[in-house]
Coordinates of C-alpha atoms and ligand atoms in Angstrom, one line a residue:
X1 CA 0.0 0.0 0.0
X2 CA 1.3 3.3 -0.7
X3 CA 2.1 5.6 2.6
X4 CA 2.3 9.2 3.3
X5 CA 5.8 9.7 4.4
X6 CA 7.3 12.4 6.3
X7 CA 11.3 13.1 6.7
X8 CA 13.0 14.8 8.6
X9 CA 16.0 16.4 7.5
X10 CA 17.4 16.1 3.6
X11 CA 21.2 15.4 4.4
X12 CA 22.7 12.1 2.7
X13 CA 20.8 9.8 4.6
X14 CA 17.0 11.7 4.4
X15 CA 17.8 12.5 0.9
X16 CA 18.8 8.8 0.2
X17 CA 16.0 7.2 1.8
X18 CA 13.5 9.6 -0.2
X19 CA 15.1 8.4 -3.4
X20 CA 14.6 5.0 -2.3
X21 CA 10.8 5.2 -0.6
X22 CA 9.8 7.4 -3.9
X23 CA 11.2 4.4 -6.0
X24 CA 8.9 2.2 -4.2
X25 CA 6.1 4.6 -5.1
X26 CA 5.3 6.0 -1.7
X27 CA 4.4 10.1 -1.5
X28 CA 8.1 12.0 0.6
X29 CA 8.3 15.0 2.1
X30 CA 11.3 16.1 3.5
X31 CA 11.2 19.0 5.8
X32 CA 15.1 20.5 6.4
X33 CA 16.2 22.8 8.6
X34 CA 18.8 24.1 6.6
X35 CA 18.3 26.8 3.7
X36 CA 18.4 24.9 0.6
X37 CA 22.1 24.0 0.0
X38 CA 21.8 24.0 -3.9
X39 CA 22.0 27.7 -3.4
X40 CA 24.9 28.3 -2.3
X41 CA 26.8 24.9 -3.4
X42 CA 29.9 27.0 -4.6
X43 CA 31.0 28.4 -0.9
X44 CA 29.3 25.2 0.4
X45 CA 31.0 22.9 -2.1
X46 CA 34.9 23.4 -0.8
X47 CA 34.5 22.1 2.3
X48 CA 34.1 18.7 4.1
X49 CA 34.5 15.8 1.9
X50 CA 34.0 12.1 2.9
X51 CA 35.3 8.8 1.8
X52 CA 32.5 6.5 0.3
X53 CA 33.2 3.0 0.2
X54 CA 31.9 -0.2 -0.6
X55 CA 28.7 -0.2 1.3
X56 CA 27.9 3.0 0.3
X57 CA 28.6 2.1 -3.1
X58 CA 25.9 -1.1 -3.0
X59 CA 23.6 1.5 -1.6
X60 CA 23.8 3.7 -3.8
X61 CA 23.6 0.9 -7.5
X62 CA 20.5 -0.5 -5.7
X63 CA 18.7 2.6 -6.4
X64 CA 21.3 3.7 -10.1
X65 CA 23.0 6.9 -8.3
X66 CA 26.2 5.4 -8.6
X67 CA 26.6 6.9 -12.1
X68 CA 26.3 10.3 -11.0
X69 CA 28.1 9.9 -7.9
X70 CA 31.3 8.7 -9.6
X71 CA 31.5 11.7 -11.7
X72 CA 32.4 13.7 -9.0
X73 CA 34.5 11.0 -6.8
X74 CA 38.1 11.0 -6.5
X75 CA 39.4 7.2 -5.7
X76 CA 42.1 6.6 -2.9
X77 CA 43.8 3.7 -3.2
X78 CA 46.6 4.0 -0.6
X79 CA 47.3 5.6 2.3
X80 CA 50.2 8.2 2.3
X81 CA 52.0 9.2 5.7
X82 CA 53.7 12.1 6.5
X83 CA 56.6 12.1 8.9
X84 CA 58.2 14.9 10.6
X85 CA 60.8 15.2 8.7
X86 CA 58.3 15.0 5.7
X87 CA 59.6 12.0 4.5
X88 CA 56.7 9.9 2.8
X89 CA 55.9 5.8 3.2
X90 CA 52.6 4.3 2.0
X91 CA 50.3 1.0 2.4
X92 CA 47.9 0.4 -0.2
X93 CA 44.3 0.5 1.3
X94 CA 43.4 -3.2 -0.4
X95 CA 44.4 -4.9 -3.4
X96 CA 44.8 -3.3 -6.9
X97 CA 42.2 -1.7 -8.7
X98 CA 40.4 -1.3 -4.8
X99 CA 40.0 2.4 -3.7
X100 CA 37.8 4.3 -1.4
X101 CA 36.5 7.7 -2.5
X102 CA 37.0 11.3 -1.6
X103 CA 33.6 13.1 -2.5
X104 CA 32.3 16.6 -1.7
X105 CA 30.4 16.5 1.0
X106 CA 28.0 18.9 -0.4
X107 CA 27.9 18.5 -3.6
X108 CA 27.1 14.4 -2.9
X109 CA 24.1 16.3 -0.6
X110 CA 22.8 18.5 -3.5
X111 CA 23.1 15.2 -5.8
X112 CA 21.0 13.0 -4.0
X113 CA 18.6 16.3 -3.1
X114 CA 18.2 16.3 -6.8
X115 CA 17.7 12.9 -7.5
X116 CA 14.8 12.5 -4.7
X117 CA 13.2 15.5 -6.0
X118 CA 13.4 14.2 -9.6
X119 CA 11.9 10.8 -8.5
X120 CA 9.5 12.6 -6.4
X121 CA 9.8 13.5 -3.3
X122 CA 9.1 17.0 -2.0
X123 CA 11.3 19.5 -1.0
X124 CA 10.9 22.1 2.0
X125 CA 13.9 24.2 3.1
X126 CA 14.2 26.3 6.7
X127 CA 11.6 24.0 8.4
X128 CA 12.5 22.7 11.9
X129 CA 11.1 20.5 13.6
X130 CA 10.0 21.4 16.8
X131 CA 8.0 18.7 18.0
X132 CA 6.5 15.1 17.2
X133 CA 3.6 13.0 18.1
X134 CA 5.7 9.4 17.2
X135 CA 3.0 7.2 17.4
X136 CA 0.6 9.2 15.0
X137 CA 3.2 10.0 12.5
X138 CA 2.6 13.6 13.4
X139 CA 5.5 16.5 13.4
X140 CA 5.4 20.0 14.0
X141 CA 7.9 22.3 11.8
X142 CA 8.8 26.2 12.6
X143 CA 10.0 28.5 9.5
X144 CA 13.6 29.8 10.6
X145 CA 12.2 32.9 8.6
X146 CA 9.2 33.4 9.6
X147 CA 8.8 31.6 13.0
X148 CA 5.6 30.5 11.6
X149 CA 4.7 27.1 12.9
X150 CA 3.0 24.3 10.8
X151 CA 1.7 20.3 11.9
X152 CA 1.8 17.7 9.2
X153 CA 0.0 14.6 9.6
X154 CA 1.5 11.5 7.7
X155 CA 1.2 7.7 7.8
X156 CA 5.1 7.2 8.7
X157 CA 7.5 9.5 10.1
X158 CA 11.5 9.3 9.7
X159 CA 14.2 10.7 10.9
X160 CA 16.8 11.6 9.2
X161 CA 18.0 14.5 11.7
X162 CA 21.4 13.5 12.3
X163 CA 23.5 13.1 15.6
X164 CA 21.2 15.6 17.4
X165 CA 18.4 14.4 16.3
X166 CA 14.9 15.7 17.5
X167 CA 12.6 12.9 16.5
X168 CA 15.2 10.7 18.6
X169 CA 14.6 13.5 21.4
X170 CA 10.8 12.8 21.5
X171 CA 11.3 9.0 21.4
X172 CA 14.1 9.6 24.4
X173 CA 11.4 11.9 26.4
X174 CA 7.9 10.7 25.7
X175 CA 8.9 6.7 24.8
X176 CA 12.2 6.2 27.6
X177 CA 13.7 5.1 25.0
X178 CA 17.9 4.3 25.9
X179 CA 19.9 6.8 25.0
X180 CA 23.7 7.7 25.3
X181 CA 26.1 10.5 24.0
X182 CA 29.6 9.8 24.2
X183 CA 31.8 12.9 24.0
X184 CA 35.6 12.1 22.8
X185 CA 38.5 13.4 24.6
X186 CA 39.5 14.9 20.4
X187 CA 38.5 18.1 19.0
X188 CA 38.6 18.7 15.0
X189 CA 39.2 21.8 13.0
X190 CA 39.0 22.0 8.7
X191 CA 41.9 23.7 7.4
X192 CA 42.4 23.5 3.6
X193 CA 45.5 23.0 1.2
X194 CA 44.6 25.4 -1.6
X195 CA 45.2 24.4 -5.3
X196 CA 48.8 24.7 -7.2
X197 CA 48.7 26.4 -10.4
X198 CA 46.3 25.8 -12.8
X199 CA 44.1 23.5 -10.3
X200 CA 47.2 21.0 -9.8
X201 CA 46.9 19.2 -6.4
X202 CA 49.5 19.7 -4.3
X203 CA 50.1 16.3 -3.2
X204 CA 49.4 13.1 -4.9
X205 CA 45.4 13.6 -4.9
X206 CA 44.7 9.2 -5.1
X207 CA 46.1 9.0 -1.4
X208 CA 44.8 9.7 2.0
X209 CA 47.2 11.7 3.8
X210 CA 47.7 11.1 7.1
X211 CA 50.0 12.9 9.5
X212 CA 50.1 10.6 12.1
X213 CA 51.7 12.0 15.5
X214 CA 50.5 9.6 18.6
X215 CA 48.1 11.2 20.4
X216 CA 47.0 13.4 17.5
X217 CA 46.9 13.7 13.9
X218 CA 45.9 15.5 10.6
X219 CA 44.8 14.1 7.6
X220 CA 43.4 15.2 4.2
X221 CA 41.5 14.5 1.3
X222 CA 41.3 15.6 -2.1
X223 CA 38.9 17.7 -3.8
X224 CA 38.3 18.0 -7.7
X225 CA 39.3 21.9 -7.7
X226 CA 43.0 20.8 -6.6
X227 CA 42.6 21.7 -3.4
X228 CA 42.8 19.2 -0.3
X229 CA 40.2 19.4 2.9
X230 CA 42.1 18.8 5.7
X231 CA 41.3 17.7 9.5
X232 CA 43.7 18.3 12.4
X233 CA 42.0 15.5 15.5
X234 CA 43.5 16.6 18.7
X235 CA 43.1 16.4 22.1
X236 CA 41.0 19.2 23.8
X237 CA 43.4 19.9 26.9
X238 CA 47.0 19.0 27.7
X239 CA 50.0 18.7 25.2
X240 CA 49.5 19.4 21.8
X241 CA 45.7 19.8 22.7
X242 CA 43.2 22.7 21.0
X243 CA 43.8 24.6 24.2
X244 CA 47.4 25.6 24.6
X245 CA 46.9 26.6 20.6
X246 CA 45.4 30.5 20.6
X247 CA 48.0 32.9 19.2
X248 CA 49.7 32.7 15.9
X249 CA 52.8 32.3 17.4
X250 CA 51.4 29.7 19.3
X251 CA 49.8 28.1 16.2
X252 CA 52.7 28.6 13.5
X253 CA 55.3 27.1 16.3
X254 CA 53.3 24.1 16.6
X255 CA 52.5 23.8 12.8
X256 CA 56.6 23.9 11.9
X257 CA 57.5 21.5 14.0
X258 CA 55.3 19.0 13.9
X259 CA 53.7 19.2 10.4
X260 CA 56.4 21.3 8.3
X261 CA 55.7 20.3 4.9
X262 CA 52.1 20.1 5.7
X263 CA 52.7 23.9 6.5
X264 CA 54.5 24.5 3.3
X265 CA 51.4 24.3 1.9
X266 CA 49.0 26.1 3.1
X267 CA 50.3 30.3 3.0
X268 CA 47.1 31.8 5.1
X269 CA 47.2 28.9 8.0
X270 CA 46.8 31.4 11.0
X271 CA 43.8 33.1 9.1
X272 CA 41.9 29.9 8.2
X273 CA 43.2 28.6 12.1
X274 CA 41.0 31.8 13.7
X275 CA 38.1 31.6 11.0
X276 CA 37.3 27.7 11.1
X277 CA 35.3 26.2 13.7
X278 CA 36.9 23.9 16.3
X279 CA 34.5 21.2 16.6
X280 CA 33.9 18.0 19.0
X281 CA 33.1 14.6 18.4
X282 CA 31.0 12.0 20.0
X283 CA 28.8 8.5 19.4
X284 CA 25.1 8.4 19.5
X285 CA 23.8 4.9 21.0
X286 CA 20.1 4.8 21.3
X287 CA 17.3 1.9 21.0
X288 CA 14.8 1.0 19.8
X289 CA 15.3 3.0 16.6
X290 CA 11.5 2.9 15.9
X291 CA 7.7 3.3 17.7
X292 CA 5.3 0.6 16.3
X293 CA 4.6 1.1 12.4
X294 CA 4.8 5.1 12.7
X295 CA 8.3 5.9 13.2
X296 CA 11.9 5.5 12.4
X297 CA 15.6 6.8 13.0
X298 CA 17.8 6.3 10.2
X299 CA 21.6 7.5 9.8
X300 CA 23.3 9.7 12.5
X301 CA 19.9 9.9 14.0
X302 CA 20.0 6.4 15.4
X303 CA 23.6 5.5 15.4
X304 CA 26.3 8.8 14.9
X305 CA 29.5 8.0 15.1
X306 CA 33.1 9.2 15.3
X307 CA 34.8 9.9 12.1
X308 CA 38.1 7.5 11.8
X309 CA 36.7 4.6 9.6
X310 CA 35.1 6.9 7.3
X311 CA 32.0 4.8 7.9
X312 CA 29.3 7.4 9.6
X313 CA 27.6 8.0 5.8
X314 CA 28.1 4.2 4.6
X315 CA 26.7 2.7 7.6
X316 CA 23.5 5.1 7.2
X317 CA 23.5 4.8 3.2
X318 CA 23.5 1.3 4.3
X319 CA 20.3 1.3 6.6
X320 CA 18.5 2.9 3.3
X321 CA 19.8 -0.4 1.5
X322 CA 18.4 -2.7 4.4
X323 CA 15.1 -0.8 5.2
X324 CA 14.0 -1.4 1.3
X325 CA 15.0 -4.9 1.8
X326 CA 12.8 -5.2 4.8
X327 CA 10.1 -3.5 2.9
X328 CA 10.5 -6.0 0.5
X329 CA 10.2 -8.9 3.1
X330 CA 7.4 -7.6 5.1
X331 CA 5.3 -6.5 2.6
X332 CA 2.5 -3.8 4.4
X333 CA 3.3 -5.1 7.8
X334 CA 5.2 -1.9 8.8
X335 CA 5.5 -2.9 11.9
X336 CA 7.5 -6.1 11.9
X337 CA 9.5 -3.8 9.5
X338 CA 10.1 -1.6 11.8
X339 CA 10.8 -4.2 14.6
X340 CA 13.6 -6.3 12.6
X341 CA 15.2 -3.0 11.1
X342 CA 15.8 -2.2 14.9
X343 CA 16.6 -5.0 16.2
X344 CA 18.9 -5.8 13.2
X345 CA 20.6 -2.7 12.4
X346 CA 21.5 -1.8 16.3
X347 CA 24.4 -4.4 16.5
X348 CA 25.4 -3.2 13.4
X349 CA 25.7 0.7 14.9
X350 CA 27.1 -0.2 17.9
X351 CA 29.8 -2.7 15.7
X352 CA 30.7 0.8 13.3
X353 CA 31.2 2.6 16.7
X354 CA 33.5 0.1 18.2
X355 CA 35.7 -0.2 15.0
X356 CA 35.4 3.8 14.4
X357 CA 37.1 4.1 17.6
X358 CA 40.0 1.3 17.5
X359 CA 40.9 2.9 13.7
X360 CA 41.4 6.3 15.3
X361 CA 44.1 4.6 17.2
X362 CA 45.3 2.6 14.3
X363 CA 45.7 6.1 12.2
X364 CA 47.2 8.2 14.6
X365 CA 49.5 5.9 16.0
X366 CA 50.0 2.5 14.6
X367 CA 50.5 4.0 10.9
X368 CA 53.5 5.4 12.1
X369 CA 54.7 1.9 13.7
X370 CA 57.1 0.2 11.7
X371 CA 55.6 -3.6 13.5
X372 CA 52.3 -2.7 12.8
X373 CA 53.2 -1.9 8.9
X374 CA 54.7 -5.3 9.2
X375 CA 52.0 -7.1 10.3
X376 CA 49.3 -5.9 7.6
X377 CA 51.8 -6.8 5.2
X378 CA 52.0 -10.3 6.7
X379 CA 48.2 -10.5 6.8
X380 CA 48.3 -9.2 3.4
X381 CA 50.4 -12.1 2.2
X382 CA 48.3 -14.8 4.0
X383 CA 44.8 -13.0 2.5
X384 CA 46.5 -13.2 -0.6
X385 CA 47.1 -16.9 -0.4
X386 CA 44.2 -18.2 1.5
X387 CA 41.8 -15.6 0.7
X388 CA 38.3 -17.6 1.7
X389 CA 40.1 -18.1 5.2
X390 CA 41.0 -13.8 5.9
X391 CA 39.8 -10.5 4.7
X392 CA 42.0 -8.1 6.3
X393 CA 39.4 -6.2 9.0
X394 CA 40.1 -2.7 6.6
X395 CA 39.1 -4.8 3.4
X396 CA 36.0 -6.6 5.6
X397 CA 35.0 -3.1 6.7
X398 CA 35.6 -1.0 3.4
X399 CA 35.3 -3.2 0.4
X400 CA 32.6 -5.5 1.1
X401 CA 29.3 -5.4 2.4
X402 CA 30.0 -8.0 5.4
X403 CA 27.8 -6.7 9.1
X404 CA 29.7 -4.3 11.0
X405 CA 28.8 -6.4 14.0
X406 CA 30.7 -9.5 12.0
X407 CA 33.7 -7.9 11.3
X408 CA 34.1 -6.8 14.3
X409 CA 34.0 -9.7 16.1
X410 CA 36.4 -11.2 13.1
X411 CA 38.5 -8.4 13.4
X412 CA 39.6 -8.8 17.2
X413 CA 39.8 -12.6 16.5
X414 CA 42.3 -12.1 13.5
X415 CA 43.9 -9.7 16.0
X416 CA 44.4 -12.1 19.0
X417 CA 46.0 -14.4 16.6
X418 CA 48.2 -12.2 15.1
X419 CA 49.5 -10.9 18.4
X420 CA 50.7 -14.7 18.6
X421 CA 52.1 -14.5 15.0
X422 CA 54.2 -10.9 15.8
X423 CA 55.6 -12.5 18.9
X424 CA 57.7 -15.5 16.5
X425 CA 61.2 -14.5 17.6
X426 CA 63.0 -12.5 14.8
X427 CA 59.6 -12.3 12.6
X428 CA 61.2 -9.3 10.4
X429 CA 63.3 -11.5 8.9
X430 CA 61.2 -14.7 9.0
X431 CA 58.0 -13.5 8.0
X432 CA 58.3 -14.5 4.4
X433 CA 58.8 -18.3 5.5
X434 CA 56.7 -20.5 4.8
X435 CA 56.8 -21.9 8.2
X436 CA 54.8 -18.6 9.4
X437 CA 51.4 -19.1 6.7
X438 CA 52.1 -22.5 7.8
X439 CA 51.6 -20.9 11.3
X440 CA 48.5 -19.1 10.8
X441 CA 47.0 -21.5 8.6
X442 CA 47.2 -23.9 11.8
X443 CA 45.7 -21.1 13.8
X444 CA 43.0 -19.1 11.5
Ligands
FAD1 C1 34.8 15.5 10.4 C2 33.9 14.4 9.9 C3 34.3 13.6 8.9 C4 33.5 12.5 8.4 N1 34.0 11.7 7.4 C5 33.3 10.7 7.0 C6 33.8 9.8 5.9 O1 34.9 10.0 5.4 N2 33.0 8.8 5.5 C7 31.7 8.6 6.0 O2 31.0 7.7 5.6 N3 31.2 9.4 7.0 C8 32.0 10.4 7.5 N4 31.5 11.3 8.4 C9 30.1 11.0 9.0 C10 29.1 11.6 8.1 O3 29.3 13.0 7.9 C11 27.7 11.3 8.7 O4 27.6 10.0 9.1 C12 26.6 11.6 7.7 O5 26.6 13.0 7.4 C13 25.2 11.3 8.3 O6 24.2 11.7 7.5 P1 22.8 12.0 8.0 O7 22.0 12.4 6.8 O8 22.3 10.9 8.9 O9 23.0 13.2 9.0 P2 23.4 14.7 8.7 O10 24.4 14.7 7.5 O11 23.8 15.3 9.9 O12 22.1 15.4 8.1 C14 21.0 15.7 9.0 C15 20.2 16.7 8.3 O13 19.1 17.0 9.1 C16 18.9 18.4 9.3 N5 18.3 18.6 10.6 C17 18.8 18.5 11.8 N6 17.9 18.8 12.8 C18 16.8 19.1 12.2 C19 15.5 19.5 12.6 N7 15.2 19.6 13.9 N8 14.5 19.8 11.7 C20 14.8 19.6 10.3 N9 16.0 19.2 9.9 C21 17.0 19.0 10.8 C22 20.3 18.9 9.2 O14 20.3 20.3 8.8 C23 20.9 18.0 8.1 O15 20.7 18.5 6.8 C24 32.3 12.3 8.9 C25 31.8 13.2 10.0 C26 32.6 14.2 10.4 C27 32.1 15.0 11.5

């Protein structure tokens, strides 16, 4: 039967799930808080950008965006990290021909704004939502402009209102259901590496950089102008923290010695410093996701995460992918729909929470650890020779389309054993033995 549906929020996952619930014929309308981005998608389009990988790939072929989306998608296929001497090493992300992708954060927004609207769906800008009534699909929007306040009845209501989501708020307050935010110890701030001549990048533009420095580190992604968006993640207080970086001595000191050919880059880094936010981080865990057959979190809403897999729009492109599947299974009963995409999907947020915080360690630290390169190169080898026995957990996490709650649990498993493997007396000059696959073959 065909539903009267009302979303919350158009940012990659609302818009998403409108292309996909107007593909199954159903009547969208997507109330945003935001003025409408297409706009102003020139200043909007140079900044964040996002890798999209494998999951978010599948999401998107399911309902033939990928086209589009590939046009303006830059592929990664290694990681490149800087020292502090500037000197370069690099691991390839998977095997050949497997990348993720840098995209525009905005203009991948405006993309799949247009596409909904094409297929359908109905677009309102500058409408927040205020308030909800969860069980009767019922949500009340305010004009930013005009303060003028409207209800809107529908037969399902979504939310797609990212990590401070109000339609989780009502279902926190009126419905008890769980909910937890997680603050990080790390800050961010944006700075950017602006285009060479002629709209050259910079620095090789198929890599993620990574400046990897312990406790903290930057990294950055291409854009298609030639200019890199890049994130500095550090700690909020103590050394090399946000706080003891204020004046531009303070901040051009700290740049030189610890990212100097980073700093070669970017001429106007005190302005950009002073102008650009310093944001926080933190993980959403809520649940249920859902009240009866009325409504539904999807993306950040239900399950926001911290940024260091580069999963927080996969996993929510991926609930798009799953709901329709659900839809497909349950046919009009919304509300065992509703119950199994909760019930499914929540190990699956809390598993892309978990790994987003063990890679954050992984990047700032590990990268830089000559045993750790070691060992992905001797997990490499074994994948590469036994390759139904491992996927390396990066591969299981960003080139397939395996649960996050799965390769999780795989992951720590492949790490236990490889803890054993790394402790072989000597294994930098053994690790090309035979005796070591020999090793893990007895243990996988
Ligand atoms: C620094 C950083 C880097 C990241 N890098 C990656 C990456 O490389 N790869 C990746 O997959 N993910 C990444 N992410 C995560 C990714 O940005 C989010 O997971 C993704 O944007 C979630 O999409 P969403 O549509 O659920 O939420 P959002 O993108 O937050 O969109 C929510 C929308 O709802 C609107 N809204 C909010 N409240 C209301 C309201 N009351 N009424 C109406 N509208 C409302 C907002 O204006 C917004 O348009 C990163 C995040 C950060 C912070």
């Amino acid at each position: 039967m065909k539903k009267e549906i009302t979303i919350v929020g158009a940012g990659l996952v609302g818009s998403l799930c409108a292309l996909y619930l107007t593909k199954r014929g159903h009547k969208v309308t997507i109330f945003e808080r935001r003025k409408d981005l297409r706009s102003d998608i020139i200043r909007a389009g140079k900044s964040i950008n996002l890798a999209l990988s494998e999951r978010g790939w599948t999401a998107l072929k399911k309902v033939e965006a990928h086209k589009q989306v590939m046009e303006i998608a830059i592929p990664m296929h290694k990681r490149i990290m800087h020292d502090e001497k500037g000197n370069l090493s690099e691991q390839a992300y998977g095997n050949q021909g497997q990348a993720i992708y840098s995209v525009s954060r905005a203009e991948l927004n405006v993309l799949m704004m247009k596409l909904a609207e094409e297929n359908g769906a109905i677009l309102h800008f500058d409408e927040k939502c205020v308030d909800a009534n969860l069980e009767e699909a019922i949500a009340t929007f305010q004009n930013t402009n005009t303060q003028v306040k409207q209800t809107i009845s529908a037969d399902v209501l979504i939310g797609a209102d990212g990590a401070f989501s109000a339609v989780r708020k009502q279902m926190v307050a009126k419905h008890n259901h769980e909910y937890n935010y997680n603050e990080i110890e790390h800050d961010y701030k944006e700075l950017l590496i602006p285009a060479g001549e002629n709209g050259t990048h910079l620095l090789d533009k198929n890599a993620l950089h990574i400046w990897p420095r312990g406790e903290f580190m930057l990294i950055a992604l291409a854009n298609l102008d030639g200019s890199f968006t890049c994130t500095l993640f550090a700690p909020k207080n103590g050394e090399n923290s946000f706080e003891g970086l204020n004046s531009q001595r303070e901040v051009e000191h700290y740049f030189n010695t610890i990212f100097p050919d980073f700093t070669n880059l970017v001429p106007n880094l005190y302005e950009q410093w002073k102008a650009n936010p310093t944001s926080s981080l933190g993980i959403v865990r809520t649940f249920p996701w859902h009240i009866n057959d009325s409504s539904l979190l999807i993306g950040d809403a239900a399950h926001a995460t911290v940024p260091f897999y580069g999963q927080g729009m996969n996993a929510g492109f991926e609930d798009c992918r799953i709901l329709d599947e659900l839809l497909d299974k349950h046919g009009d009963d919304l509300k065992s729909c509703f119950e199994e995409y909760s019930k499914t999907r929540k190990p699956n947020g809390d598993g892309v929470q978990d790994l987003s915080m063990q890679n954050f360690i992984v990047m700032r630290d590990s990268t830089a650890d000559p045993k750790f390169l070691l060992q992905k190169q001797i997990e490499k080898k074994f994948a590469n020779l036994y390759p139904e026995k491992w996927i390396p957990l990066y591969s299981m996490v960003s080139f397939t389309n395996i649960s996050y709650s799965d390769a999780w649990e795989i992951g720590m498993k492949q790490e236990r054993m490889m803890e054993e493997i790394m402790k072989t007396p000597n294994i930098e000059n053994v690790w090309k033995n035979d005796e070591i696959m020999q090793k893990m073959l007895s243990l996988v």
